[in-house]
Coordinates of C-alpha atoms in Angstrom, one line a residue:
Chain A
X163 CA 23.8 -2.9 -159.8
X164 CA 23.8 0.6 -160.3
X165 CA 27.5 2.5 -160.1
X166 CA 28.7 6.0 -160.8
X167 CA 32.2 7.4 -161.5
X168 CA 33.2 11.0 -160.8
X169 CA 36.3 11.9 -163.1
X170 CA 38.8 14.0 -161.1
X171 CA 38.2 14.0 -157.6
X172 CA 39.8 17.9 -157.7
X173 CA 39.0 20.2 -160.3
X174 CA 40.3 24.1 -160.2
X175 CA 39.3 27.3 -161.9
X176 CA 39.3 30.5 -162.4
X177 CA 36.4 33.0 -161.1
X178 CA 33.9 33.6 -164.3
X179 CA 35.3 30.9 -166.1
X180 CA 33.3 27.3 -167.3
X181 CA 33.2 24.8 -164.2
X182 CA 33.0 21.6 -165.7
X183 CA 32.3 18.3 -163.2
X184 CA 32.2 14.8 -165.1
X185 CA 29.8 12.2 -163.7
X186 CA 29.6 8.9 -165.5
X187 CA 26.9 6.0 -164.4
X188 CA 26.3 2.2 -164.9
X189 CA 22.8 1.3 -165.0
X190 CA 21.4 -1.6 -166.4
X191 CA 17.7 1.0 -166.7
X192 CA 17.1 3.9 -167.1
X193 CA 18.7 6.0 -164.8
X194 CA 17.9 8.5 -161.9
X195 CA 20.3 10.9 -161.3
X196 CA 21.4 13.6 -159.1
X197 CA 23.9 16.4 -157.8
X198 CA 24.6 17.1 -154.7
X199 CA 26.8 19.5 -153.1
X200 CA 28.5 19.6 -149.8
X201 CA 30.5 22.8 -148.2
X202 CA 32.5 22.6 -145.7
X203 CA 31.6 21.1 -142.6
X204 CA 27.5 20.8 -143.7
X205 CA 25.5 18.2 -144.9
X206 CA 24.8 17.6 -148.5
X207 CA 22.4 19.3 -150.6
X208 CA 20.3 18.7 -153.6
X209 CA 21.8 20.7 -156.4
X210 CA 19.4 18.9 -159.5
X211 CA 18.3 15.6 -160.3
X212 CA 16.8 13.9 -163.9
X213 CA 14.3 11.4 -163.5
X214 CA 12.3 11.8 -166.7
X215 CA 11.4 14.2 -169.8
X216 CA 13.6 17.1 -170.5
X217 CA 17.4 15.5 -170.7
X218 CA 18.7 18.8 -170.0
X219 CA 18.3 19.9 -166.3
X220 CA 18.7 23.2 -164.5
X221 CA 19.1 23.5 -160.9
X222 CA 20.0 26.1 -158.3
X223 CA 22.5 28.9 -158.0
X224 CA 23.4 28.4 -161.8
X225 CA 24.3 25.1 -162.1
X226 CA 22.9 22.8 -164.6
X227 CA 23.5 18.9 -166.0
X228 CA 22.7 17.0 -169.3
X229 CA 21.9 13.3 -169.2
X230 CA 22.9 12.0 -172.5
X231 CA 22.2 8.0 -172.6
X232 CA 24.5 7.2 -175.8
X233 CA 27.5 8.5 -173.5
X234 CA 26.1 7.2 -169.7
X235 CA 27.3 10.6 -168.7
X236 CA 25.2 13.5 -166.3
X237 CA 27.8 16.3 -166.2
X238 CA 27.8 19.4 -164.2
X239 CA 28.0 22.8 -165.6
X240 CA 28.1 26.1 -164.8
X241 CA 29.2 28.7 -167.1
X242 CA 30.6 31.5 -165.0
X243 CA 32.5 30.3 -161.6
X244 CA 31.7 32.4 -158.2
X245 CA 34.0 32.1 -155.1
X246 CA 31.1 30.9 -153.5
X247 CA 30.6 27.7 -156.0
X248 CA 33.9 26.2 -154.2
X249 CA 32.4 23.0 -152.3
X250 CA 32.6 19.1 -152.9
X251 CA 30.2 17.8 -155.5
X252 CA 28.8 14.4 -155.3
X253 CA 27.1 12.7 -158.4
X254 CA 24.8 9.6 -157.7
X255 CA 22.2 7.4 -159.4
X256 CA 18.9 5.8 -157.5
X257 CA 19.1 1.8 -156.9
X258 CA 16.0 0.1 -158.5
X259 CA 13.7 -2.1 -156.6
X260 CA 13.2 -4.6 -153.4
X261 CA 14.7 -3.3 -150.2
X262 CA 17.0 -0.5 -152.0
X263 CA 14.5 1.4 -153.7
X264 CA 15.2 5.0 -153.9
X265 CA 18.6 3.9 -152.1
X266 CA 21.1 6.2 -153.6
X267 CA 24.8 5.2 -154.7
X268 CA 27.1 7.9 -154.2
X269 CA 30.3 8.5 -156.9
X270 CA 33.5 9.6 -155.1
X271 CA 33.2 13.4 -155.0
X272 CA 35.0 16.2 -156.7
X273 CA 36.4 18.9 -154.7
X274 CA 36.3 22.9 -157.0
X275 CA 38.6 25.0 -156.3
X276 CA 37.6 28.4 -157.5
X277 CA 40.9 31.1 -157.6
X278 CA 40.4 34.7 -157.9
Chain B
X151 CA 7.4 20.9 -144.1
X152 CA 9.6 18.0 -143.2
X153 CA 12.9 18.8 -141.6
X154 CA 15.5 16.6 -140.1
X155 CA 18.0 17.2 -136.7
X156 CA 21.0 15.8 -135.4
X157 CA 23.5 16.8 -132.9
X158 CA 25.3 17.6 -131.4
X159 CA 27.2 19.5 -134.6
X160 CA 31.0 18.9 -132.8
X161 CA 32.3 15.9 -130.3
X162 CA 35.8 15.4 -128.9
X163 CA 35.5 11.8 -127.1
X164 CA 38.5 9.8 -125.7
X165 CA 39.5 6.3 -127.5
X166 CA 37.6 3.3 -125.5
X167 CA 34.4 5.9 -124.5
X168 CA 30.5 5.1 -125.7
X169 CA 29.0 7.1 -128.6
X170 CA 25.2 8.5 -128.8
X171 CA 24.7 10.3 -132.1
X172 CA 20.8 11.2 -132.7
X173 CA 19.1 12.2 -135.8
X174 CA 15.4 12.9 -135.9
X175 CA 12.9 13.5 -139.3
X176 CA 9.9 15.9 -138.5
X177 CA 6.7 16.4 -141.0
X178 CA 6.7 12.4 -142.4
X179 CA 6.3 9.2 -142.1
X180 CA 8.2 5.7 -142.3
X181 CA 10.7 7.4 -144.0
X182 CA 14.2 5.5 -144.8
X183 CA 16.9 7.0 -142.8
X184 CA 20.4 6.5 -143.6
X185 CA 23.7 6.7 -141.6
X186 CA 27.1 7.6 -143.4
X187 CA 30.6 8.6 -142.8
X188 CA 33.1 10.8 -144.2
X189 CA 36.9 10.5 -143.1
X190 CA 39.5 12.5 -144.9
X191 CA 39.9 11.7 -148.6
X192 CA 37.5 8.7 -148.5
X193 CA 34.1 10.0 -149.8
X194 CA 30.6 8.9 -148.3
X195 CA 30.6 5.8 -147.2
X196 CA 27.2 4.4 -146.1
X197 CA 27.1 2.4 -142.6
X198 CA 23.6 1.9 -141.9
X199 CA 20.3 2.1 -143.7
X200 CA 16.7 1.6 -141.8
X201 CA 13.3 1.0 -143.9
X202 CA 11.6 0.6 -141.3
X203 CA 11.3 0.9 -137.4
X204 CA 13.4 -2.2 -135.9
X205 CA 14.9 -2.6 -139.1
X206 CA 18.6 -1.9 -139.9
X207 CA 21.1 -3.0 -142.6
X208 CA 24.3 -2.7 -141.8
X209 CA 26.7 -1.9 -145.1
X210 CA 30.2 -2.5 -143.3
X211 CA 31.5 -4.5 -140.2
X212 CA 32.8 -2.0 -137.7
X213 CA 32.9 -0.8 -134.2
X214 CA 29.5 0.7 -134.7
X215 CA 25.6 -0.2 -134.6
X216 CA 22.6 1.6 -134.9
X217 CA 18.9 1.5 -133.9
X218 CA 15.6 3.3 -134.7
X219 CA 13.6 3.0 -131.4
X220 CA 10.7 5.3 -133.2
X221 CA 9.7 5.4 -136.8
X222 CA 11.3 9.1 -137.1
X223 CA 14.1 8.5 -134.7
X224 CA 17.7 7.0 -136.0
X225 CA 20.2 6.3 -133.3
X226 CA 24.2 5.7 -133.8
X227 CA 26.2 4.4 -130.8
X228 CA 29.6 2.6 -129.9
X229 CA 30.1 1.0 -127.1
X230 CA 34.1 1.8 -127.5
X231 CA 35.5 4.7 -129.8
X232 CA 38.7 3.8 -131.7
X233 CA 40.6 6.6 -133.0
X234 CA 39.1 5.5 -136.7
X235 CA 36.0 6.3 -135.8
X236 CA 36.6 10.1 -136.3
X237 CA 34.8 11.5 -139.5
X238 CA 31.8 13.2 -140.5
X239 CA 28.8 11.6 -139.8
X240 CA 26.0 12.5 -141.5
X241 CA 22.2 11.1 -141.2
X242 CA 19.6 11.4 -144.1
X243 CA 16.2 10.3 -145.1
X244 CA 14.8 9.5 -147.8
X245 CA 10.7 8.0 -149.3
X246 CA 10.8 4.8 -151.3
X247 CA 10.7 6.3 -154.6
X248 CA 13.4 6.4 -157.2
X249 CA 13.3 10.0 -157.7
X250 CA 13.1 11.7 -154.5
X251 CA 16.6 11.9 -153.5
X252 CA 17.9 12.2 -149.8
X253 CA 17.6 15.1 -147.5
X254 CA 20.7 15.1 -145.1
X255 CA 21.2 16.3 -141.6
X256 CA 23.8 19.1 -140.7
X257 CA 26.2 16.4 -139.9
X258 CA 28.4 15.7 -136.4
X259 CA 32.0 15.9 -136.7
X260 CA 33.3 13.6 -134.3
X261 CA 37.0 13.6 -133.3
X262 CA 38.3 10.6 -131.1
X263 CA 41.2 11.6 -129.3

């Protein structure tokens, strides 16, 4: 089964400085992955996922993740913080086959803080 | 485009009353709809998942059920509201393929009182 581990469920920073949000996964193929993120009080929203090709993969309002294999790691970057980047960030990889295909498992969440 | 609803956005119920919580996906079909919770400090935690109309798997025992009376129509209810039912709830859909992802609702904070 499929399982994914968000490291630091807060992370702060400053505005214009490197967010960094670390997403580690257990798969026992290759993976599907996404971000999501979620502000407050609204539903969740696709920020980027990797299925296939390209390792590296951009998404929207900046952000962007690497899948690297040798490290089962899909962490989130970003390399200037905005006030407006301060949300809940959920990583999660996409279940395999019979009756759970396409079903998603969710990591934990991190919460960003961004500080003027 | 496909687009999905639920309401109502806020509900204050008293402990012991029912619960009706809709959420409805426009512009596809048989899509997999998915009903999860989030309570304060404990993530997403997925309580129902439907592949089908009729069909529903329930992830955790609780105080909750749902249905799916209509292929794009996914129903939560309680008969009785305990006051750890309050949370976020939030309904999404999804295809069966591994790398679509979900599309979520706008979510219904519901505080039982």
């Amino acid at each position: 089964a499929q399982s994914v581990t968000q490291l630091g469920s807060h992370v702060s920073v400053s505005e214009g400085a490197l967010v960094l949000l670390r997403c580690n996964y257990s798969s026992s193929v290759p993976p599907y992955l996404f971000w999501y993120v979620q502000y407050p009080n609204q539903g969740l929203q696709l920020l980027l996922k990797y299925t296939t090709g390209a390792t590296l993969v951009k998404g929207i309002n900046g952000f962007e993740a690497e899948f690297k294999k040798s490290e089962t790691s899909f962490h989130l970057t970003k390399p200037s913080a905005h006030m407006s980047d301060a949300a809940e960030y959920f990583c999660a990889v996409s279940n395999l086959g019979g009756t759970s295909y396409g079903k998603l498992t969710f990591g934990q969440g991190t919460i960003l803080t961004v500080h003027p | 485009s496909q687009t999905i609803h639920q309401w109502p956005a806020t509900l204050v119920q008293p402990v012991g009353s029912p619960l009706s919580l809709e959420c409805t996906v426009e512009g596809t079909s048989n899509p997999n709809l998915y009903w999860y919770r989030q309570a304060a400090g404990r993530g997403l935690q997925l309580l129902f998942y439907s592949v089908g109309i009729g069909q529903i798997s329930s992830e955790v025992p609780q105080n909750l059920s749902a249905s799916r009376p209509q292929d794009r129509q996914f129903i939560l209810s309680s008969k009785k509201l305990l006051l750890s039912d309050s949370g976020f709830y939030l309904c999404a859909w999804s295809v069966s393929d591994r790398g679509s992802g979900y599309t979520f609702g706008s979510g219904t904070r519901l505080t039982v009182v």
